[in-house]
C-alpha atoms as one frame of an Amber mdcrd trajectory, in Angstrom:
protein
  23.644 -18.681  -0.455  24.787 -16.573  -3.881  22.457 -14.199  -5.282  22.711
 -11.588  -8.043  20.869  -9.354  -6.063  19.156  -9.779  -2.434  16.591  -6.846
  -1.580  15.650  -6.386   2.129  11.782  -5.359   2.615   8.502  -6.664   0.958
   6.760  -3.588   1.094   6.119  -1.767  -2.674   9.692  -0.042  -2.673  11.207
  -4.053  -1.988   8.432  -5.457  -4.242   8.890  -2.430  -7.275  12.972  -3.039
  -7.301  12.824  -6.664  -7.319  10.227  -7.098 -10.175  12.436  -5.028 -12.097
  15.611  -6.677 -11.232  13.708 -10.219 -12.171  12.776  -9.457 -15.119  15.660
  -8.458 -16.530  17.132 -11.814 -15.545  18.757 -11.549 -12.181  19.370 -13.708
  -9.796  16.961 -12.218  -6.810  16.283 -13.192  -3.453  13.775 -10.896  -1.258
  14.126 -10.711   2.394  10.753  -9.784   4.114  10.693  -9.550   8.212   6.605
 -10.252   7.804   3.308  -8.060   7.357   4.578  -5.127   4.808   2.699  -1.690
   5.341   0.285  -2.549   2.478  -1.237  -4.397   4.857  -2.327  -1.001   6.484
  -2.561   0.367   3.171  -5.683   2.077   0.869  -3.938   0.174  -2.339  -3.883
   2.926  -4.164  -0.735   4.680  -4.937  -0.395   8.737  -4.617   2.332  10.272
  -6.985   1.930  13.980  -5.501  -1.154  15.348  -3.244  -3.295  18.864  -4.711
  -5.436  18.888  -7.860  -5.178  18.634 -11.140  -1.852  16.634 -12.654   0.591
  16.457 -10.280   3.003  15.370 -13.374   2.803  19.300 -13.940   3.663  20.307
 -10.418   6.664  17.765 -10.229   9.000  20.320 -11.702   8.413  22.825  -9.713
   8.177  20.985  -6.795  11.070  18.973  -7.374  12.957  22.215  -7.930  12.140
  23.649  -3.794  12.973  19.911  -2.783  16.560  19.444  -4.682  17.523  16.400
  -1.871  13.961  14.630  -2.184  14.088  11.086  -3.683  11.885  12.231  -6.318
  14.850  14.801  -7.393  17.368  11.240  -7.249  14.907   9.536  -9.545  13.811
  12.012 -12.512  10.635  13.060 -13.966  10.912  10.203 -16.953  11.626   7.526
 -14.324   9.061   8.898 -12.646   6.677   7.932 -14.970   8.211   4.843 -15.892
   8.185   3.479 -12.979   4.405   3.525 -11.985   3.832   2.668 -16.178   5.712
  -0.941 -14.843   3.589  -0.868 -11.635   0.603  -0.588 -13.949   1.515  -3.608
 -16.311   2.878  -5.907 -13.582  -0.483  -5.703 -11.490  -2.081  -6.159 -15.025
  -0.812  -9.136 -15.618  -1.454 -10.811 -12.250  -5.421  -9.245 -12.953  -5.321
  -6.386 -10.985  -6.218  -3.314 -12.809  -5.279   0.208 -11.675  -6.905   3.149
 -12.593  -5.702   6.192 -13.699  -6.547   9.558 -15.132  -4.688  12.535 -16.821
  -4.747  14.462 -13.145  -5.328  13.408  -9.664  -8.654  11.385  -9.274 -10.142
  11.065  -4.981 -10.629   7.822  -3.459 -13.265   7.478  -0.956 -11.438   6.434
   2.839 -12.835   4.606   5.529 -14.366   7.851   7.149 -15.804   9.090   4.122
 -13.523  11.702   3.210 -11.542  12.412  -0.137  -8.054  11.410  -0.759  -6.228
  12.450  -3.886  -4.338   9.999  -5.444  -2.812   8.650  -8.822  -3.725   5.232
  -9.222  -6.196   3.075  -7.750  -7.365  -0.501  -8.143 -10.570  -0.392 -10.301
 -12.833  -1.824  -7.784 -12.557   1.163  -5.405 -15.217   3.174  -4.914 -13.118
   6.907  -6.352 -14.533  10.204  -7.442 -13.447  10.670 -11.247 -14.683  12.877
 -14.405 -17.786  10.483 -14.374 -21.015  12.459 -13.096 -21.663  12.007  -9.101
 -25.134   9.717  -8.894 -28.271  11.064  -7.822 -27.989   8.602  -4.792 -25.444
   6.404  -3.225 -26.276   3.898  -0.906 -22.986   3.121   1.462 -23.730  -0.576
   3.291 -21.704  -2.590   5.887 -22.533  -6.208   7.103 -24.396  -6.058  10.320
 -21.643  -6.889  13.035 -18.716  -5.620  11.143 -16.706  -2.750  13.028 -14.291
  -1.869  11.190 -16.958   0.437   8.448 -19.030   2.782   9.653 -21.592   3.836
   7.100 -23.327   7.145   8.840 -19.829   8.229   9.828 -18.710   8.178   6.387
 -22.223   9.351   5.009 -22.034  12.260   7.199 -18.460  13.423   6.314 -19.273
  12.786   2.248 -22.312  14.987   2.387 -19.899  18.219   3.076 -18.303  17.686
  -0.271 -18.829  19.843  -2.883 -19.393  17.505  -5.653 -22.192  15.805  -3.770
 -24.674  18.616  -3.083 -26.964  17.386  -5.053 -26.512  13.426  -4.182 -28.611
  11.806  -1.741 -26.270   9.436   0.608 -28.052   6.864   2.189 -26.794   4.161
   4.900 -27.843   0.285   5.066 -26.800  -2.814   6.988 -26.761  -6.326   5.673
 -27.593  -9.223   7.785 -25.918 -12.877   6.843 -26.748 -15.177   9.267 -23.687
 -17.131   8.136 -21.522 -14.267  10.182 -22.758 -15.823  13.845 -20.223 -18.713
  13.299 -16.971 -16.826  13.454 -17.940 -16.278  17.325 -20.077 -16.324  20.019
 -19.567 -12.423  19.642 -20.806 -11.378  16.805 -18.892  -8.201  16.563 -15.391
  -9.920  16.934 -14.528 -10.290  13.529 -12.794  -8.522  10.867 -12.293  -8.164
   6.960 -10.453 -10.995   6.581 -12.926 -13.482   8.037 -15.647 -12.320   6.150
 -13.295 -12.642   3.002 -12.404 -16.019   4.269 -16.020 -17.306   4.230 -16.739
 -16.176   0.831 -13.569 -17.444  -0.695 -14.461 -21.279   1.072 -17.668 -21.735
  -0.741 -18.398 -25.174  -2.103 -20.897 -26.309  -4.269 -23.071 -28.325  -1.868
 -23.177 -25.012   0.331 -25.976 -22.292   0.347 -24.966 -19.441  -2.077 -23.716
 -16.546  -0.061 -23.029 -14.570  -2.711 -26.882 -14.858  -3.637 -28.194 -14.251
  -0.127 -26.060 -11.005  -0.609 -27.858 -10.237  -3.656 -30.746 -10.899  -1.807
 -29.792  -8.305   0.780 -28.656  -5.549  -1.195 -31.845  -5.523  -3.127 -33.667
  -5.558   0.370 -31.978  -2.662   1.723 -32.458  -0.264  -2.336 -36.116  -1.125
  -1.465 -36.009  -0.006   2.453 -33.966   2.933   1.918 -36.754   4.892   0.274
 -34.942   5.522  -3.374 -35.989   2.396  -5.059 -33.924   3.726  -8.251 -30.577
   3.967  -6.361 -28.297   1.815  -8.134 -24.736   2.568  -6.648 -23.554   1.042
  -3.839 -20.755   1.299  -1.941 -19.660  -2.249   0.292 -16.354  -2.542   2.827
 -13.876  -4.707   1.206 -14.228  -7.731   2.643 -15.826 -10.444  -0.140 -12.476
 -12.053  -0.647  -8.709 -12.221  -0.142  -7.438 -12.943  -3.431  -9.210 -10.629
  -6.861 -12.254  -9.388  -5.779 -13.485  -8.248  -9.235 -14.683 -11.793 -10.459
 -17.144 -11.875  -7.628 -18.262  -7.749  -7.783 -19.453  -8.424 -11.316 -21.120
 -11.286 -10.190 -22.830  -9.069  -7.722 -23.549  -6.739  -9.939 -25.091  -9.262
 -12.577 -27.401 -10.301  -9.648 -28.468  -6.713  -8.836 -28.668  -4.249 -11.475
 -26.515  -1.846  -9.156 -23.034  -0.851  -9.546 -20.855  -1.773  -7.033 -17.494
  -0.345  -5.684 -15.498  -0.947  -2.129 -13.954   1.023   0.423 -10.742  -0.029
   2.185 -11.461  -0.607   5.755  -9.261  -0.036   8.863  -6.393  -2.518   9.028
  -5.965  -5.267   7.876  -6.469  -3.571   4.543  -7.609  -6.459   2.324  -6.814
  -3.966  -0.671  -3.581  -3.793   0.184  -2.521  -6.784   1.063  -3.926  -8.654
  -2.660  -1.754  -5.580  -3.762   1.512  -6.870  -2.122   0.018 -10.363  -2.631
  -0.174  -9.708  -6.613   3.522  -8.209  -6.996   4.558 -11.398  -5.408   2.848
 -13.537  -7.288   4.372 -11.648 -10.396   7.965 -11.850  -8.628   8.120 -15.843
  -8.086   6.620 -16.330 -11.643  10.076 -14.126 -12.675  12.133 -16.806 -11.328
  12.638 -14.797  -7.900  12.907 -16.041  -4.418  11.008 -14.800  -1.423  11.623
 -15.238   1.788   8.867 -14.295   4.558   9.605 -14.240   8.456  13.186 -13.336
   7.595  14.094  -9.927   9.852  17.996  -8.958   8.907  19.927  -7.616  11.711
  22.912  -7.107   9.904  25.917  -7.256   7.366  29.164  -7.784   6.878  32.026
  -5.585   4.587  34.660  -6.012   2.429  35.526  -2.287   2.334  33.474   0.426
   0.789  31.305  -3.040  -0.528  28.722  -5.452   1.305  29.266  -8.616   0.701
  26.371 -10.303   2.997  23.465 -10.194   5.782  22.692 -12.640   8.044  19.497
 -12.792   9.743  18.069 -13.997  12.906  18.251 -17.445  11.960  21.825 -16.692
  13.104  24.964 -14.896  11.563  26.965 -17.939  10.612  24.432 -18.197   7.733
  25.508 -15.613   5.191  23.354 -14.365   2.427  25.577 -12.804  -0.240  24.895
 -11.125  -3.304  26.626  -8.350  -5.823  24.196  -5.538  -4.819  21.651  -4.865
  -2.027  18.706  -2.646  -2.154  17.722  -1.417   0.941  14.231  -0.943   1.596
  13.175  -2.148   4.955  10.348   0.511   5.628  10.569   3.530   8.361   9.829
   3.210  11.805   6.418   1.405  11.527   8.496  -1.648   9.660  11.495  -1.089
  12.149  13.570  -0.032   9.351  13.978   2.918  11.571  14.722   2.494  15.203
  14.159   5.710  17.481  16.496   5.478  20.740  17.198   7.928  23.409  20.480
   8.512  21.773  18.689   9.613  18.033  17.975   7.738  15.150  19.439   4.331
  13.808  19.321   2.570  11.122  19.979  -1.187  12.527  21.434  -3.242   9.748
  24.037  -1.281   8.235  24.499   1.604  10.436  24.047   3.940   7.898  24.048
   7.533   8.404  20.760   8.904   9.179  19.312  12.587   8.775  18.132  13.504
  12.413  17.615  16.689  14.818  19.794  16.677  18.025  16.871  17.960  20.046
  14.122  15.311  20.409  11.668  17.988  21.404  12.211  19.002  18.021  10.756
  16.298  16.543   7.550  16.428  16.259   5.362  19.478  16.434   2.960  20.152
  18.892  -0.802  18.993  17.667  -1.878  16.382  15.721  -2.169  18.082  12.538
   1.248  20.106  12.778   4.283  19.719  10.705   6.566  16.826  12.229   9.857
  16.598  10.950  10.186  13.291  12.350   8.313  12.033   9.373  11.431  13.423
   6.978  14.128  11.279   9.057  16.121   8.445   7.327  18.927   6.926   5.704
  21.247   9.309   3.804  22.236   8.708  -0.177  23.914  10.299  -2.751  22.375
  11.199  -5.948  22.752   7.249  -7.211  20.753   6.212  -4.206  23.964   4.713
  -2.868  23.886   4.629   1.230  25.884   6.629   2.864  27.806   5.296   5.438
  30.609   6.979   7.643  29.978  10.259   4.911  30.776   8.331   2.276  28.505
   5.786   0.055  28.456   1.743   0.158  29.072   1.438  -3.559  26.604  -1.754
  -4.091  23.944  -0.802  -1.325  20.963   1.476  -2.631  18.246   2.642  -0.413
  14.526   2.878  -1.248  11.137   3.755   0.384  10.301   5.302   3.411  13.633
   4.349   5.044  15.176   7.079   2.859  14.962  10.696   4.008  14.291  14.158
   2.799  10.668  13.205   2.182   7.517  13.554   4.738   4.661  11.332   2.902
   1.782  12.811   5.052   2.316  16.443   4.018   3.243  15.929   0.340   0.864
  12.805  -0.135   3.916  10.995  -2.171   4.762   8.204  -0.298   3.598   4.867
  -2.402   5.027   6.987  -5.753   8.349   7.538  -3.949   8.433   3.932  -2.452
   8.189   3.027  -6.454  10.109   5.279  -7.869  12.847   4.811  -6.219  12.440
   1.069  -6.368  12.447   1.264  -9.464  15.091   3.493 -10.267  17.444   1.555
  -7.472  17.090  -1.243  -9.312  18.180   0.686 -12.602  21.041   1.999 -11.237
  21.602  -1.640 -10.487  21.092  -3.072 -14.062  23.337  -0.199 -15.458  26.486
  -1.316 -14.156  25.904  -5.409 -14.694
């Protein structure tokens, strides 16, 4: 099989390189082993971690970091890039937020994150005035959300001082039927039974109407009118059926992204592909490549497991196959390896080195990967594969803990991969 263009990961670096690459008319195929990291992820995307804009700290930052993919990509591209991020999940009905600095989304535990964009449905901290009281809710059962933990942990902030944060549980009898356990399932089957309503059914949606106004008149603020739910009320757009909530309550209504699976990350992943195949692209799930062959300093194919007698060529590759979480990395006694193309890797010889001592430390680990010159070419053998470009968090120079960058580079350099692509066609 001939492609223009065949890019190897469906995580956002695979997703943001192959919309862009579609769009402009090419031929693309995208190779995805299974479950991306947005699976595990918040859905929102951080450009650069610390307050205010982080547009204005990219200079200088970029400046201390000369080999980080941001520095391969540019400060216009930059921007570009999440601008198309912002359109394409537009169009597929998935607004993102954004402000003119850094805005904090609310995590599981009830702490801050800093971030750049954010589906509008999450419950974030922005210029908007904190509520008087907040009333954070789970569904009686469900594990994976635990409101006094994150109560507790949102109380220390600053900005919420003067909020009272209450705690409530909601109890749907329709919940007993995913097991004889009741505290067996997860997001996705609560999603699951919302999304299967039919007509002739009782309205669950109602009976959680029902609920949430029993719980504002338990919790002893009968005027709290923000609440904050675990997302979990459906797999596909979940803002339809908030609004309807809302309608029903009077209260305004945002959700948290719960420990994985990550239902706001996955209708992330699940709206960029959406937006791909109505391009004209082709996915392909289940499809793990293990590895190419050469005609020179050029690839001219990968074949996957399905066997290597089956040859998926193209004109250009875009590498972007994750780190170690999406195997894209492989850690062996020997070092680090990148498995398809045995590309050269950044590394440290001693593996005591590689990761610091506590949990919080500095690990360097986290800045390991593939090598590229300033196109994003892969290096390979010291020198670079003149139609392969990396993307992502298989790329090195970057740790996306510390610097709170990684979704921005994964797009950014998506993006700008698939640029470099388009430039030379």
């Amino acid at each position: 099989m001939k492609f223009d263009n065949i890019v190897i990961g469906g995580g956002m670096a695979g997703l943001s390189a192959a919309l862009r690459l579609a769009e402009a008319g090419q031929r693309t195929l995208l190779m995805a082993s299974g479950q991306s990291a947005l699976h595990f992820s918040s859905g929102s995307v951080d450009l650069l971690d610390g307050p205010g804009d982080p547009r204005t700290a990219l200079p200088a930052f970029l400046a201390a970091h000369p080999d980080h993919p941001y520095a391969k990509v540019g400060l216009a591209n930059i921007a570009a890039s999440l601008a198309d991020l912002q359109r394409h999940c537009a169009l597929e009905g998935l607004a993102l937020f954004r402000q003119e600095h850094n805005h904090q989304r609310l995590t599981p535990i009830g702490t801050l994150k800093a971030t750049w964009l954010s589906p509008d449905t999450c419950a974030c901290v922005t210029d908007a005035p904190v509520p008087n009281s907040l009333l954070l809710a789970t569904l009686e059962g469900f594990r994976d959300f635990h409101p006094a933990l994150a109560a507790a942990n949102l109380a220390i902030q600053p900005r919420f001082a003067h909020c009272r944060i209450l705690t409530g549980e909601i109890r749907l009898p329709q919940l007993a039927e995913f097991s004889r356990n009741p505290h067996e399932f997860r997001s996705a089957d609560i999603a699951r039974l919302f999304d299967k309503q039919k007509g002739d059914q009782p309205d669950l949606l109602a009976d959680l109407a029902r609920e949430i106004a029993r719980m504002v008149r338990e919790c002893g603020e009968p005027e709290c009118r923000h609440i904050v739910l675990p997302a979990c009320l459906s797999l596909g757009l979940v803002g339809p059926r908030l609004a309807e909530l809302e309608k029903r309550t009077g209260c305004t209504i945002r959700e948290v992204a719960t420990m994985p699976p990550s239902l706001i990350g996955m209708r992330m992943q699940e709206a960029l592909k959406r937006r791909f195949l109505a391009l004209g692209g082709t996915f392909l799930t289940s499809e793990r490549v293990l590895g190419a062959r050469y005609e020179g300093d050029r690839v001219i194919g990968v074949h996957s497991q399905n066997g290597d007698d089956q040859l998926f060529e193209a004109e250009h590759f875009v590498l972007a196959s994750g780190s170690f979480f999406s195997r894209g990395l492989e850690s062996r006694l020997g070092g680090i390896r990148e498995p398809i193309f045995d590309a050269d890797v950044l590394s440290l010889p001693e593996r005591d080195a590689w990761a610091g001592r506590r949990l919080f430390d500095h690990h360097p680990f986290l800045g390991f990967g593939v090598k590229t010159d300033a196109q994003l070419r892969v290096l390979r053998g010291g020198k670079p594969l003149v139609n392969l470009y990396g993307a992502g968090s298989v790329l090195a120079h970057y740790d996306p803990v510390r610097e709170g960058s990684g979704s921005g580079v994964a797009v950014a350099t998506g993006w700008q991969a698939a640029g470099h692509i388009l430039a030379g066609v």
